[in-house]
Short mmCIF file of C-alpha atoms in Angstrom, two decimals:
data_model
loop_
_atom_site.label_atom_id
_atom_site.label_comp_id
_atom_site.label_asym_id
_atom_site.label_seq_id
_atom_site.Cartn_x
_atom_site.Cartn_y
_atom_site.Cartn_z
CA UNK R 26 0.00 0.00 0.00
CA UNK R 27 1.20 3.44 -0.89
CA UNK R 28 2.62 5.57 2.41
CA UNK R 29 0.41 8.66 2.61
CA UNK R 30 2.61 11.52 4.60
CA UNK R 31 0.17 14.30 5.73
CA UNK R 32 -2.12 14.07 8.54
CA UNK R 33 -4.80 16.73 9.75
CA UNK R 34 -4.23 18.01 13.65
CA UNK R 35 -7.17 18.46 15.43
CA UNK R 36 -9.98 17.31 13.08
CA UNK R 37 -12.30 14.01 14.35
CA UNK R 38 -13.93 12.56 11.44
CA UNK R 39 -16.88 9.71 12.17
CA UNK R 40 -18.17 7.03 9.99
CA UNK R 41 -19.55 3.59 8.73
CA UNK R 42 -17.71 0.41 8.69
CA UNK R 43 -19.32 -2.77 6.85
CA UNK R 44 -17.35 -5.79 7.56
CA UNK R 45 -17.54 -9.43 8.89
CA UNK R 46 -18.01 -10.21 12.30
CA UNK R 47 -14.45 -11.09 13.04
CA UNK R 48 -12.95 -7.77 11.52
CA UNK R 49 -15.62 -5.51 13.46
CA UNK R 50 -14.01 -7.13 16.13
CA UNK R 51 -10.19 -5.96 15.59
CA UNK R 52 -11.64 -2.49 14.35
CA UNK R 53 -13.75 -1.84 17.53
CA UNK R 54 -11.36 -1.04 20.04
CA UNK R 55 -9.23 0.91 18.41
CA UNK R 56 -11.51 3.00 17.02
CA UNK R 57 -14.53 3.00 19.60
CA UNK R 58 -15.35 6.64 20.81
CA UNK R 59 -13.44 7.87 23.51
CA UNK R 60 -9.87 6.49 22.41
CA UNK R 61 -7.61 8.70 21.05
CA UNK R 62 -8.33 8.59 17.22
CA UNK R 63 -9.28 11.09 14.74
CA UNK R 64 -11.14 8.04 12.98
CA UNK R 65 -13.98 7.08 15.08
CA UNK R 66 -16.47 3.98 14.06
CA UNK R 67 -19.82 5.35 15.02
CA UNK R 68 -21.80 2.36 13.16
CA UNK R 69 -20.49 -1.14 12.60
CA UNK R 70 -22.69 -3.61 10.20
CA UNK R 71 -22.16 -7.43 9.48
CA UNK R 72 -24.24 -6.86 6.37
CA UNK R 73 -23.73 -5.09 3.10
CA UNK R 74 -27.14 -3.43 1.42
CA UNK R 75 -26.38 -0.73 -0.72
CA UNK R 76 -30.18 1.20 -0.47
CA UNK R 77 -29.68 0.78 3.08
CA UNK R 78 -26.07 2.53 3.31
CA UNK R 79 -27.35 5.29 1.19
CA UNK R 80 -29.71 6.32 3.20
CA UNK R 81 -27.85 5.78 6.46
CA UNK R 82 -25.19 7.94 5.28
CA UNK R 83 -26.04 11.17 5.40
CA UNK R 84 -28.70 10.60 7.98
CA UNK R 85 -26.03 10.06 9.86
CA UNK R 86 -23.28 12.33 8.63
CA UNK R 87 -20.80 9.74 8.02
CA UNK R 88 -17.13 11.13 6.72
CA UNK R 89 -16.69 7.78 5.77
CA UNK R 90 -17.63 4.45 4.44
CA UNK R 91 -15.22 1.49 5.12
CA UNK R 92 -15.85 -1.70 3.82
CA UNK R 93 -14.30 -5.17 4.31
CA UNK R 94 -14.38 -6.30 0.73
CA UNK R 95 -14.78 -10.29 1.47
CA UNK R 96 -17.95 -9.74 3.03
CA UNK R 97 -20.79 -11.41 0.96
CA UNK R 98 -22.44 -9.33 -1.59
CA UNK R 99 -19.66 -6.59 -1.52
CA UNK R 100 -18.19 -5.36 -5.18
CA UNK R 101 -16.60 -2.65 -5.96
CA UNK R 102 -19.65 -1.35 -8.32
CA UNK R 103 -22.03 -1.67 -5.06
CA UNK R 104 -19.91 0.64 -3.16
CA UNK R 105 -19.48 3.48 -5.89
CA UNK R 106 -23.02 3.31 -6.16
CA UNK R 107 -23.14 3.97 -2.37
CA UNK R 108 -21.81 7.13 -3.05
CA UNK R 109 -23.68 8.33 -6.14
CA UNK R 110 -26.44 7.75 -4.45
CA UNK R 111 -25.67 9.37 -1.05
CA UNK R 112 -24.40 12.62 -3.51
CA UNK R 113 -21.98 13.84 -0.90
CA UNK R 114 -18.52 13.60 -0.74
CA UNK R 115 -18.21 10.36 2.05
CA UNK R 116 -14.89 9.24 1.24
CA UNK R 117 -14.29 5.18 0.52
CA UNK R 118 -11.96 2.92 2.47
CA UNK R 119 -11.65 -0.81 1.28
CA UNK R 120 -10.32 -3.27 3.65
CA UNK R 121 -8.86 -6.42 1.99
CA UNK R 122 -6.92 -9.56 2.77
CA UNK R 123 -3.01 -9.27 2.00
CA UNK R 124 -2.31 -11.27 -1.12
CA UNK R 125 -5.62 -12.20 -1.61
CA UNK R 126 -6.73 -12.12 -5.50
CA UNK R 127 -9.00 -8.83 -4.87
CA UNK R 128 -6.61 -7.56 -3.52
CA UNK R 129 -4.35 -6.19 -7.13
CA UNK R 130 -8.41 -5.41 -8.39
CA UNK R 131 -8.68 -3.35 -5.63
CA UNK R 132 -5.49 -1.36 -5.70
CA UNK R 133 -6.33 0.13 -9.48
CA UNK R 134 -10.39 0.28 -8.53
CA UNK R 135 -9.89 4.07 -7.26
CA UNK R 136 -10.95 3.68 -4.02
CA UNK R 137 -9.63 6.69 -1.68
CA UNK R 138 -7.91 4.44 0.37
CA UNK R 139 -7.47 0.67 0.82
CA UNK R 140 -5.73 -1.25 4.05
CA UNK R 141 -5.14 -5.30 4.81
CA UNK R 142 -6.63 -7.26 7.11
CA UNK R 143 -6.42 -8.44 9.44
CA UNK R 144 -4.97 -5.56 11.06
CA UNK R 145 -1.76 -5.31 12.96
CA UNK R 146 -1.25 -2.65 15.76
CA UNK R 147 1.61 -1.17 12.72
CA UNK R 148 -2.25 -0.62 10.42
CA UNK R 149 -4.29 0.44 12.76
CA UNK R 150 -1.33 3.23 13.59
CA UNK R 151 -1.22 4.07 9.96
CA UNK R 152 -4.76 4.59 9.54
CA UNK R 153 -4.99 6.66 12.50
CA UNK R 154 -2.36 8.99 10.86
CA UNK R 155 -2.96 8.77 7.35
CA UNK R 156 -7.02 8.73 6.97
CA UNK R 157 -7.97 12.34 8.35
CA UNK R 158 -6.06 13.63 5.34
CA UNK R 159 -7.22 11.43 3.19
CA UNK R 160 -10.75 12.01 4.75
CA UNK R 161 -10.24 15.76 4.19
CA UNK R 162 -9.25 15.73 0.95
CA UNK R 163 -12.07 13.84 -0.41
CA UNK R 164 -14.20 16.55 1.36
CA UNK R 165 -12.19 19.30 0.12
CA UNK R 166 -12.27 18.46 -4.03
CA UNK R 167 -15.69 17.24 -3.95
CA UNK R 168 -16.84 19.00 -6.87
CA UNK R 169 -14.13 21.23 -7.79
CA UNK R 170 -12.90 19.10 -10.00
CA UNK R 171 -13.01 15.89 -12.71
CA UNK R 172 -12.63 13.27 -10.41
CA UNK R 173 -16.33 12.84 -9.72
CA UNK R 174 -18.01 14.72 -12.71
CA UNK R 175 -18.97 11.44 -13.53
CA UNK R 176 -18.90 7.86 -11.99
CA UNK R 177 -16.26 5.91 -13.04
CA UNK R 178 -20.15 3.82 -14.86
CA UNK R 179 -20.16 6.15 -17.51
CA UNK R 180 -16.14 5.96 -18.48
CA UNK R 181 -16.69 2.19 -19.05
CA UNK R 182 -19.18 3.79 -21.78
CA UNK R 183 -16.42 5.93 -23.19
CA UNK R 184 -14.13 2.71 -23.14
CA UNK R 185 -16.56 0.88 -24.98
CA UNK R 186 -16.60 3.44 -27.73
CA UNK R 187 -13.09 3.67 -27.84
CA UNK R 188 -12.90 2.93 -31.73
CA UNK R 189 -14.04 5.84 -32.37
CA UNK R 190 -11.66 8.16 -34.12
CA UNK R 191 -10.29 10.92 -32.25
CA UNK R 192 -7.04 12.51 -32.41
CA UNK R 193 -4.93 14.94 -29.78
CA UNK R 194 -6.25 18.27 -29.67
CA UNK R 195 -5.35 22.37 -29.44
CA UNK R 196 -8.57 23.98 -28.86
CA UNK R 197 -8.78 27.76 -28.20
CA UNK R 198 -12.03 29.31 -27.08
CA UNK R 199 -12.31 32.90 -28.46
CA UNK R 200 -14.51 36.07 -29.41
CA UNK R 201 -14.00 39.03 -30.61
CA UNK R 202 -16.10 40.96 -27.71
CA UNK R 203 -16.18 39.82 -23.93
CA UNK R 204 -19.05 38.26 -21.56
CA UNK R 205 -19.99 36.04 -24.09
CA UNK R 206 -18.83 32.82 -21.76
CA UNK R 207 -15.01 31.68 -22.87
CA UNK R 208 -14.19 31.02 -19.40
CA UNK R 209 -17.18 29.23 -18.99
CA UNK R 210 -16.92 27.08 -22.18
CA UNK R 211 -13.00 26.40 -22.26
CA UNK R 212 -13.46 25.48 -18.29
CA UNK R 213 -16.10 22.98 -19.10
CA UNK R 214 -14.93 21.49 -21.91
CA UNK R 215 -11.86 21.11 -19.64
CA UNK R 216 -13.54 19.15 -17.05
CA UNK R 217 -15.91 17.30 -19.71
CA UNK R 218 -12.78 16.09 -21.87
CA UNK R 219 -10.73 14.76 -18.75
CA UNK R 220 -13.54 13.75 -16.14
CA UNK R 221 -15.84 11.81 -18.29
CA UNK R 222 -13.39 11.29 -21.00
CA UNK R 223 -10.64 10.28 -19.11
CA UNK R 224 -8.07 11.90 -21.35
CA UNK R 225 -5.15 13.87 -20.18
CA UNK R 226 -6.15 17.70 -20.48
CA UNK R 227 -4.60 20.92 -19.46
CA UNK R 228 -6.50 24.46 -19.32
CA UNK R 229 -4.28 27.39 -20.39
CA UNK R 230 -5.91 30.75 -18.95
CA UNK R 231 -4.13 32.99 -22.00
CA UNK R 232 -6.70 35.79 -21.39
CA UNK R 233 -3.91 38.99 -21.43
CA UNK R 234 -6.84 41.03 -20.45
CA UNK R 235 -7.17 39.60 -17.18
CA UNK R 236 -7.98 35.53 -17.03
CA UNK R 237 -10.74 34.18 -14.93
CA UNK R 238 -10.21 30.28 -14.40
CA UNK R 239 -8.25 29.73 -11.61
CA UNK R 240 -11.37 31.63 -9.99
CA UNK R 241 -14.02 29.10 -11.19
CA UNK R 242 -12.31 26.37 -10.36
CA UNK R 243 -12.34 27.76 -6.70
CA UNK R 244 -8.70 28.52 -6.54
CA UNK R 245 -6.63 31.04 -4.77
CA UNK R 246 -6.40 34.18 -6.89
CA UNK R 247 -3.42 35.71 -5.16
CA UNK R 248 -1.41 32.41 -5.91
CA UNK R 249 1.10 33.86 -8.25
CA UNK R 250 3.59 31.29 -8.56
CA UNK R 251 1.55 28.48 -10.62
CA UNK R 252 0.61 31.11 -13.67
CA UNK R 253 1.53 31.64 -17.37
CA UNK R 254 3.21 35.27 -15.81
CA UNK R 255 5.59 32.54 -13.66
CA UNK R 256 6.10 30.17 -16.78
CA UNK R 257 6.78 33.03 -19.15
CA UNK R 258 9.10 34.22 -17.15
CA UNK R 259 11.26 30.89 -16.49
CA UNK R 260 11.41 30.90 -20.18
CA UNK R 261 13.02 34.34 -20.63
CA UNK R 262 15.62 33.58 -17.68
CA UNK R 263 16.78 30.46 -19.38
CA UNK R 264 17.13 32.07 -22.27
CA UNK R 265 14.33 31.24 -24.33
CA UNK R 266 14.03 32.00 -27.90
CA UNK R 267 12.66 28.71 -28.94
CA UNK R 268 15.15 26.53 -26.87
CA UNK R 269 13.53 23.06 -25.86
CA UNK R 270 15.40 23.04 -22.56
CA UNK R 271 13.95 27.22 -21.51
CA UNK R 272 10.23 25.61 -22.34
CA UNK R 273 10.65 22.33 -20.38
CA UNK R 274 11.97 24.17 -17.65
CA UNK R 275 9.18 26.84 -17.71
CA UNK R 276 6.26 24.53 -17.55
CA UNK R 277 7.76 22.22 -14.93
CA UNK R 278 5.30 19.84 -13.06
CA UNK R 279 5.21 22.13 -10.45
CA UNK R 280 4.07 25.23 -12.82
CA UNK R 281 0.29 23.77 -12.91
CA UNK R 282 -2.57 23.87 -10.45
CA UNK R 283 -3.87 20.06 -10.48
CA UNK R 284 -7.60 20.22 -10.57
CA UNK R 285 -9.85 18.05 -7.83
CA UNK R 286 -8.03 15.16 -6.98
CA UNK R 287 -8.55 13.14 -10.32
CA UNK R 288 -5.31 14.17 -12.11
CA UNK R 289 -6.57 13.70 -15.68
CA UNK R 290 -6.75 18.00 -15.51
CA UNK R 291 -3.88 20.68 -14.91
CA UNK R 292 -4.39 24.71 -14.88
CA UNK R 293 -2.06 26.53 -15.97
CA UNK R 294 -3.19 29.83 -14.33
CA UNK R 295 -3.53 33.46 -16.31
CA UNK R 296 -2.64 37.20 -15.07
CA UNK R 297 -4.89 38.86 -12.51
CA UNK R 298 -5.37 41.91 -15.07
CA UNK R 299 -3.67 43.81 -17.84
CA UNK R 300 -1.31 45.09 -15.70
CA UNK R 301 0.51 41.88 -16.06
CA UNK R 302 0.59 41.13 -18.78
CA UNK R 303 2.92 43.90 -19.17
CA UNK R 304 5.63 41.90 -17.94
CA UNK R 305 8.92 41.46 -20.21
CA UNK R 306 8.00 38.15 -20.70
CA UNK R 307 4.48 38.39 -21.45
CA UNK R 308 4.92 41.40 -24.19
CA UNK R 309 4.73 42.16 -27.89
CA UNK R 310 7.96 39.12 -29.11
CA UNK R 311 8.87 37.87 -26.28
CA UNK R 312 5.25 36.39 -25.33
CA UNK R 313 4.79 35.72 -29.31
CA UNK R 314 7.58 33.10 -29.15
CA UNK R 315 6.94 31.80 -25.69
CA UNK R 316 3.14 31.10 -26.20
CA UNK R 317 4.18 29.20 -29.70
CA UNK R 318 7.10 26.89 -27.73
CA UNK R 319 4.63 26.80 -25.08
CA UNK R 320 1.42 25.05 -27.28
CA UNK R 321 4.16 23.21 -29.13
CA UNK R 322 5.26 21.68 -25.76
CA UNK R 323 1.92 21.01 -24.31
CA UNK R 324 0.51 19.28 -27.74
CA UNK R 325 3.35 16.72 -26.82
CA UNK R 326 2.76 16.03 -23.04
CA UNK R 327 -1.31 16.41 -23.09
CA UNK R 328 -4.10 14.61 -25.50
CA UNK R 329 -6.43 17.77 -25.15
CA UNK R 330 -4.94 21.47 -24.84
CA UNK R 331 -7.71 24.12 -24.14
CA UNK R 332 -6.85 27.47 -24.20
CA UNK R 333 -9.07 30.76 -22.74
CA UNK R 334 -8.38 33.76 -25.13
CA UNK R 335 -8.50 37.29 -24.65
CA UNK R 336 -10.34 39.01 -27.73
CA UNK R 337 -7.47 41.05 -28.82
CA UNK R 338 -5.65 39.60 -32.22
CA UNK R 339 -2.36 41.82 -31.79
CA UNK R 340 -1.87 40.96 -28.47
CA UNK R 341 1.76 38.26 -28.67
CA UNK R 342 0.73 35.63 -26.59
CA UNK R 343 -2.95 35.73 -28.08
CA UNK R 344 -1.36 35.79 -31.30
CA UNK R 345 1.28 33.08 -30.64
CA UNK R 346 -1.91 30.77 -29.30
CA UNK R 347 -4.21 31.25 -32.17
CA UNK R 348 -1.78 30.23 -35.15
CA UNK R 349 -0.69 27.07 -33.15
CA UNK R 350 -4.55 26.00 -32.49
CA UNK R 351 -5.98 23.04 -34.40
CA UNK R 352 -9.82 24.53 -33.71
CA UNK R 353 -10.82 27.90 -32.99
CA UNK R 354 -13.95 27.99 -31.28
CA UNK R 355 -15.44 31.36 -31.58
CA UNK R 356 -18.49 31.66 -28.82
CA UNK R 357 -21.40 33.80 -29.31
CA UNK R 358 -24.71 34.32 -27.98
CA UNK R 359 -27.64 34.29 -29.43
CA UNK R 360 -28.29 37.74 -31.04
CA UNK R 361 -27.53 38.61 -34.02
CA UNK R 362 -25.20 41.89 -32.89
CA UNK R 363 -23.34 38.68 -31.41
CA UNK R 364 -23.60 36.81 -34.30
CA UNK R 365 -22.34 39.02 -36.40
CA UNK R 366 -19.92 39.85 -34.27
CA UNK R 367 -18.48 36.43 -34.95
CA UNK R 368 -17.95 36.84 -38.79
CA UNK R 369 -16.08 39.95 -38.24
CA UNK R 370 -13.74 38.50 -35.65
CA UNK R 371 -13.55 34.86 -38.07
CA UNK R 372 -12.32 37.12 -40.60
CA UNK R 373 -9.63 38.49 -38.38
CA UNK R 374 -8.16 35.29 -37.60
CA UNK R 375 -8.15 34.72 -41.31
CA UNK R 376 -6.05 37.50 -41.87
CA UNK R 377 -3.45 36.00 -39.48
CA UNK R 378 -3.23 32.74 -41.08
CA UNK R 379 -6.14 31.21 -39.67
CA UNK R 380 -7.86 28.51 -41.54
CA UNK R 381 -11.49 29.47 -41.96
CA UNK R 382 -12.57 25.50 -41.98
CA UNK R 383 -10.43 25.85 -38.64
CA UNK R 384 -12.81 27.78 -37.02
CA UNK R 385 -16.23 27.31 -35.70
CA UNK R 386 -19.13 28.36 -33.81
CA UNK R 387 -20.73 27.97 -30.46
CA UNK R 388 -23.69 29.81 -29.62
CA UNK R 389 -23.58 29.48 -25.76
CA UNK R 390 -26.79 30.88 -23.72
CA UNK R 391 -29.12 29.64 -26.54
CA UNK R 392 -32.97 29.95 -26.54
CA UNK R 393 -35.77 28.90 -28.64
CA UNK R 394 -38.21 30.91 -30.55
CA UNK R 395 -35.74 34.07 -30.69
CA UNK R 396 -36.66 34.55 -34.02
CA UNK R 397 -32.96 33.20 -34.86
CA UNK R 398 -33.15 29.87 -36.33
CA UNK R 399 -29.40 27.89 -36.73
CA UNK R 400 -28.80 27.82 -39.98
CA UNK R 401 -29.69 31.86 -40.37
CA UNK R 402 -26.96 32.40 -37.28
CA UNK R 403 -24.19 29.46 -39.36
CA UNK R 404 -25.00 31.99 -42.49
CA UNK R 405 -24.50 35.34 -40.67
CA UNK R 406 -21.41 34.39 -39.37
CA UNK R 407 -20.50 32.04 -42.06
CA UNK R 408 -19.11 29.40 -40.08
CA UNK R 409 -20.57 25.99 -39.40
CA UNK R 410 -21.61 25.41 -36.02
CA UNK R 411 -19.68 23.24 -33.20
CA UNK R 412 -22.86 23.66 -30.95
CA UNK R 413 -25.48 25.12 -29.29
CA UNK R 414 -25.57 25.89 -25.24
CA UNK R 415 -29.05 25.88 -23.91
CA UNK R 416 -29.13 29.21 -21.17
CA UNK R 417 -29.80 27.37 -18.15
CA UNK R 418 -33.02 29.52 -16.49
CA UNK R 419 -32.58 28.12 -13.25
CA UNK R 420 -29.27 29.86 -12.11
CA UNK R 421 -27.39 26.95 -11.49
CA UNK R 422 -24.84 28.24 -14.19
CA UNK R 423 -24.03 31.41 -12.19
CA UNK R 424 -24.72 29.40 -9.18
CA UNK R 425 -21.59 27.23 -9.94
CA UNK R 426 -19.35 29.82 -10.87
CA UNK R 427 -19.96 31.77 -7.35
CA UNK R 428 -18.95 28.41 -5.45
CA UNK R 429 -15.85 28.09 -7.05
CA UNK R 430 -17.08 24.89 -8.85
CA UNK R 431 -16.90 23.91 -12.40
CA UNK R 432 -20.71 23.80 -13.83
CA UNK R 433 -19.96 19.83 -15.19
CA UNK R 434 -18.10 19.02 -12.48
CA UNK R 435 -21.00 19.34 -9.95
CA UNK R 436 -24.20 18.42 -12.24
CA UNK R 437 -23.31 16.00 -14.46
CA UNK R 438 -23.01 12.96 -11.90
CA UNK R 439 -25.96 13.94 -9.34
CA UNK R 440 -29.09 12.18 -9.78
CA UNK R 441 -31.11 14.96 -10.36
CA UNK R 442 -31.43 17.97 -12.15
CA UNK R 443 -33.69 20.61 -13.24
CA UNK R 444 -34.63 20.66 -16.88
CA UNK R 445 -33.00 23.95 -18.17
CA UNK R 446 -29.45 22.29 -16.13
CA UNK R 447 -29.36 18.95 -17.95
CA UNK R 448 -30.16 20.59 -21.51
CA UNK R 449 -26.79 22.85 -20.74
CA UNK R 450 -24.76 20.23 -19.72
CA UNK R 451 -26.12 18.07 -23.30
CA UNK R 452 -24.96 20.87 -25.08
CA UNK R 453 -21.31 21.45 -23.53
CA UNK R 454 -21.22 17.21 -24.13
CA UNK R 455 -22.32 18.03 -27.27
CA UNK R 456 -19.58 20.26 -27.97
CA UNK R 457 -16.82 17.95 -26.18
CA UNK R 458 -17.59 14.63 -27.91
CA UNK R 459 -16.91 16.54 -31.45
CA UNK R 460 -12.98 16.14 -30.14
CA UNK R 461 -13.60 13.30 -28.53
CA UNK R 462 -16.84 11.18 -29.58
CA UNK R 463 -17.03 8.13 -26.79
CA UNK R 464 -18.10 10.91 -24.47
CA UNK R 465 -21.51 11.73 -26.37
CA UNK R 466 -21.60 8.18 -26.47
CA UNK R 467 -21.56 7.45 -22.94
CA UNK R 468 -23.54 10.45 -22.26
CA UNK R 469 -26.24 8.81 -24.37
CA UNK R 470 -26.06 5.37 -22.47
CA UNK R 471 -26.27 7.54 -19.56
CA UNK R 472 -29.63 9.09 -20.31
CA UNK R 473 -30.75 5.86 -21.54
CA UNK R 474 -30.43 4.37 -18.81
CA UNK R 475 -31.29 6.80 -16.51
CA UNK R 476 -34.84 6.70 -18.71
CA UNK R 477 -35.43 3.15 -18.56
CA UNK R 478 -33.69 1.74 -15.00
CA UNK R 479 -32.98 5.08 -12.90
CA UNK R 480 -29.76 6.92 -12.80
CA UNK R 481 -26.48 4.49 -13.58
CA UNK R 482 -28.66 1.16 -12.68
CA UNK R 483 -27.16 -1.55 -14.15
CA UNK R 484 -24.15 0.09 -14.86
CA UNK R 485 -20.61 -1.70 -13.92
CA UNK R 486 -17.16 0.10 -13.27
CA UNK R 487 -14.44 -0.41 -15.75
CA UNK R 488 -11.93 -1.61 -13.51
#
C-alpha cells in the first residue's frame, strides 16, 4: 500500500464500517469513541445493502464508508453506487486480505484508500495517521474538479466506444467581444474532456486582459507562482528563444494547479489583469515566441490542450496561441449583434493565417423561438456550427461559478437535475464529444439508462 505523509491536527472525522463479524471485532477497540483517534467507528454492520447505506449515510453524517471487501455481496460497483447515491462527498476505504486475488483489483479500482486485514497494531497506527487527510481531501475536491463529474459507470461507456476516431487536440475558445462565456466554455470542456473522457487535459488561462479560471475552479487568486506570468518568465531567464530546454523548464510539473483530486486536468493559471501582462516576458515578441514553444510543448505532453483567449488579435501571446490552435472555437450568444460579431472576428483570424474551416461556432446561452433559427446564425457568421448551449433559467450556471465549482463538475453525476441544467450540460457534451466522440456516447447510455432503469442502474465500473 502506498505511504500517505500528511495528517490533519485536530480534526475528528466519524463514519460507517461494513465488515464481517471477526474484523468488526479488531476495528472496535481501536476505534470505539473515547480512544484517542481522529477516525472514530460510530456504526459497525455485518451486512452489506447498498439502499440501506445510502440512506444511512447522510442521515447520519458519516465522513466515511469502510468496507471489508470479502464480506458477501460486496463489489466494488455496489460501493461506488453507495456514493452516487448518497451525492456527498463520504470518502471510501476498502479493507482487503493481503495477497488475496481482490486484492491487485482493488489497488487500481480508485478507491480513496485501501488497508489489509487483518490488522496489525503497525495498520491500525497508519490509519490513525494517514485517513484524516485522506478524509479531508475527499471533502475538500468534492466538486471542484473531474474526479467525480462522472462515476467511473459512464467511463466504461467511453471505453466501450473507444474505436471511435479521435485525435490529440489544441482547442482555443475565443470572441471578438467579452461576456460572451469563454471562461465558462474552455473550463467545461476542460472538465468534460478529462472527467468523463478520461483523457489527459490541461487548461491554459491565455486571457492577457485579465484571465478568470483559476477563480471558477475555486482557486486562490493571489497564488502567483503556478501562472503563465511565472512560466513566461522561467522561459526568458533560461534564455528562451525557442530553446527546448527554456520551455521544459518553464512549464515544470510544479508550474500547474492540479484540478480536484482526479489528475486527468492541470491549470495553468492566467494574469490577474492587464497590468501583467505587461511583464517582459508576457509582451509584444517575447510572449509571441513563448506562447508558440509553449502550445508546441503542451501538444506533446497532453491529448487535449484548451486554451481561454483574450479578444485582442495583436496581443503576442494571443497571437502566438491562435496560429498554433488546431480549432478555434469562436463563442457567441444568441443575437444577431453577437452573431455578427463572430464573422467579423472569423475574418480576423483569417487575416493572421487562420484557416477558416479551422474555425467554428458555439452559440452558448441559446434559446428557442428568438426569431434566430441555426442555420440563419451558421449563415451570418459564415461558419458551421460546433454547438449550441441551452441558457440554463434556473441559475445553477451562475450558481456554480460563485462556489468556485466547475458547472460539469457538480451536475453532471448527481441524480437529479432541473430541466434547463441537464439541456446545458447536453450541449457542452455536445460540444466535447466533437474532439472526442465516446463521451456523447456514454452520455447517451447515460440518459438511456437513466430513462429506462434510474440513474447508472445496471451500470458496472471499468476496472
Amino acid at each position: 500500500m502506498d505511504e500517505t505523509k500528511t495528517t490533519i491536527e485536530g480534526l475528528t472525522y466519524e463514519g460507517i464500517i461494513v465488515a464481517r463479524a471477526n474484523t468488526i471485532e479488531q476495528i472496535a477497540a481501536p476505534f470505539r469513541r473515547g480512544k484517542d483517534s481522529p477516525i472514530i467507528a460510530t456504526l459497525t454492520v455485518s451486512s452489506f445493502d447498498v439502499d440501506q447505506l445510502a440512506n444511512i449515510l447522510p442521515s447520519t453524517g458519516a465522513s466515511f464508508l469502510m468496507v471489508d471487501f470479502h464480506l458477501e455481496g460486496v463489489n466494488i460497483e455496489k460501493v461506488f453506487k453507495i456514493r452516487e447515491l448518497a451525492d456527498y462527498p463520504v470518502c471510501l476505504i476498502g479493507l482487503v486480505e493481503a495477497d488475496s486475488n481482490k486484492e491487485s483489483v482493488l489497488e487500481e479500482a480508485g478507491l480513496d484508500k485501501l488497508y489489509n486485514i487483518p490488522l496489525t497494531p503497525a495498520i491500525v497506527h497508519k490509519m490513525k495517521r494517514e485517513l484524516p487527510a485522506v478524509v479531508h481531501n475527499t471533502q475538500s475536491t468534492w466538486g471542484k474538479g473531474a474526479w467525480n463529474v462522472a462515476p467511473d459507470m459512464i467511463r466504461k461507456a467511453a471505453k466501450q466506444a473507444g474505436g471511435a476516431p479521435w485525435e490529440r487536440h489544441k482547442i482555443g475558445v475565443w470572441s471578438p467581444k467579452g461576456g460572451v462565456g469563454k471562461t465558462f466554455l474552455a473550463t467545461e470542456l476542460g472538465v468534460a474532456l478529462s472527467g468523463i473522457g478520461g483523457r489527459s487535459c490541461v487548461l491554459v488561462d491565455a486571457n492577457m486582459n485579465g484571465g478568470h479560471v483559476k477563480l471558477r475552479l475555486g482557486f486562490d487568486s493571489h497564488d502567483k507562482q503556478h501562472s503563465i506570468v511565472n512560466a513566461a518568465n522561467i522561459y526568458r531567464l533560461e534564455g528562451g528563444n525557442g530553446k527546448p530546454e527554456a520551455i521544459k523548464k518553464a512549464l515544470s510539473e510544479d508550474i500547474f494547479l492540479k484540478v480536484g483530486g482526479h489528475g486527468n486536468l492541470d491549470l495553468l493559471a492566467g494574469v490577474d489583469s492587464m497590468i501583467e501582462a505587461q511583464h517582459d516576458a508576457l509582451a509584444t515578441e517575447a510572449g509571441y515566441q513563448f506562447a508558440q514553444d509553449m502550445m508546441d510543448h503542451l501538444r506533446r505532453h497532453y491529448e487535449f490542450v484548451i486554451v481561454d483567449l483574450g479578444s485582442s488579435t495583436n496581443v503576442g501571446v494571443h497571437r502566438g496561441v491562435l496560429i498554433k490552435l488546431d480549432t478555434v472555437l469562436i463563442i457567441a450568444e444568441p443575437g444577431l449583434t453577437s452573431i455578427n460579431d463572430s464573422r467579423t472576428g472569423a475574418n480576423l483570424l483569417e487575416q493572421i493565417g487562420i484557416p477558416r474551416d479551422d474555425i467554428k461556432l458555439v452559440i452558448n446561452k441559446w434559446l428557442p423561438d428568438v426569431g434566430l433559427s441555426l442555420k440563419a446564425a451558421s449563415a451570418s457568421a459564415n461558419l458551421s456550427v460546433a454547438g449550441l448551449i441551452p441558457f440554463d433559467a434556473s441559475g445553477n450556471v451562475t450558481r456554480a461559478e460563485n462556489e468556485g465549482i466547475s458547472f460539469v463538475a457538480k451536475h453532471a453525476g448527481t441524480t437529479k437535475v432541473p430541466t434547463h441544467t441537464q439541456k446545458t450540460l447536453d450541449g457542452i457534451i455536445d460540444v466535447a464529444s466533437r474532439f472526442y466522440p465516446p463521451i456523447g456516447f456514454a452520455w447517451n447510455q447515460r440518459k438511456s439508462q437513466d430513462q429506462k432503469k434510474g440513474f447508472f442502474k445496471g451500470w458496472k465500473k471499468n476496472d
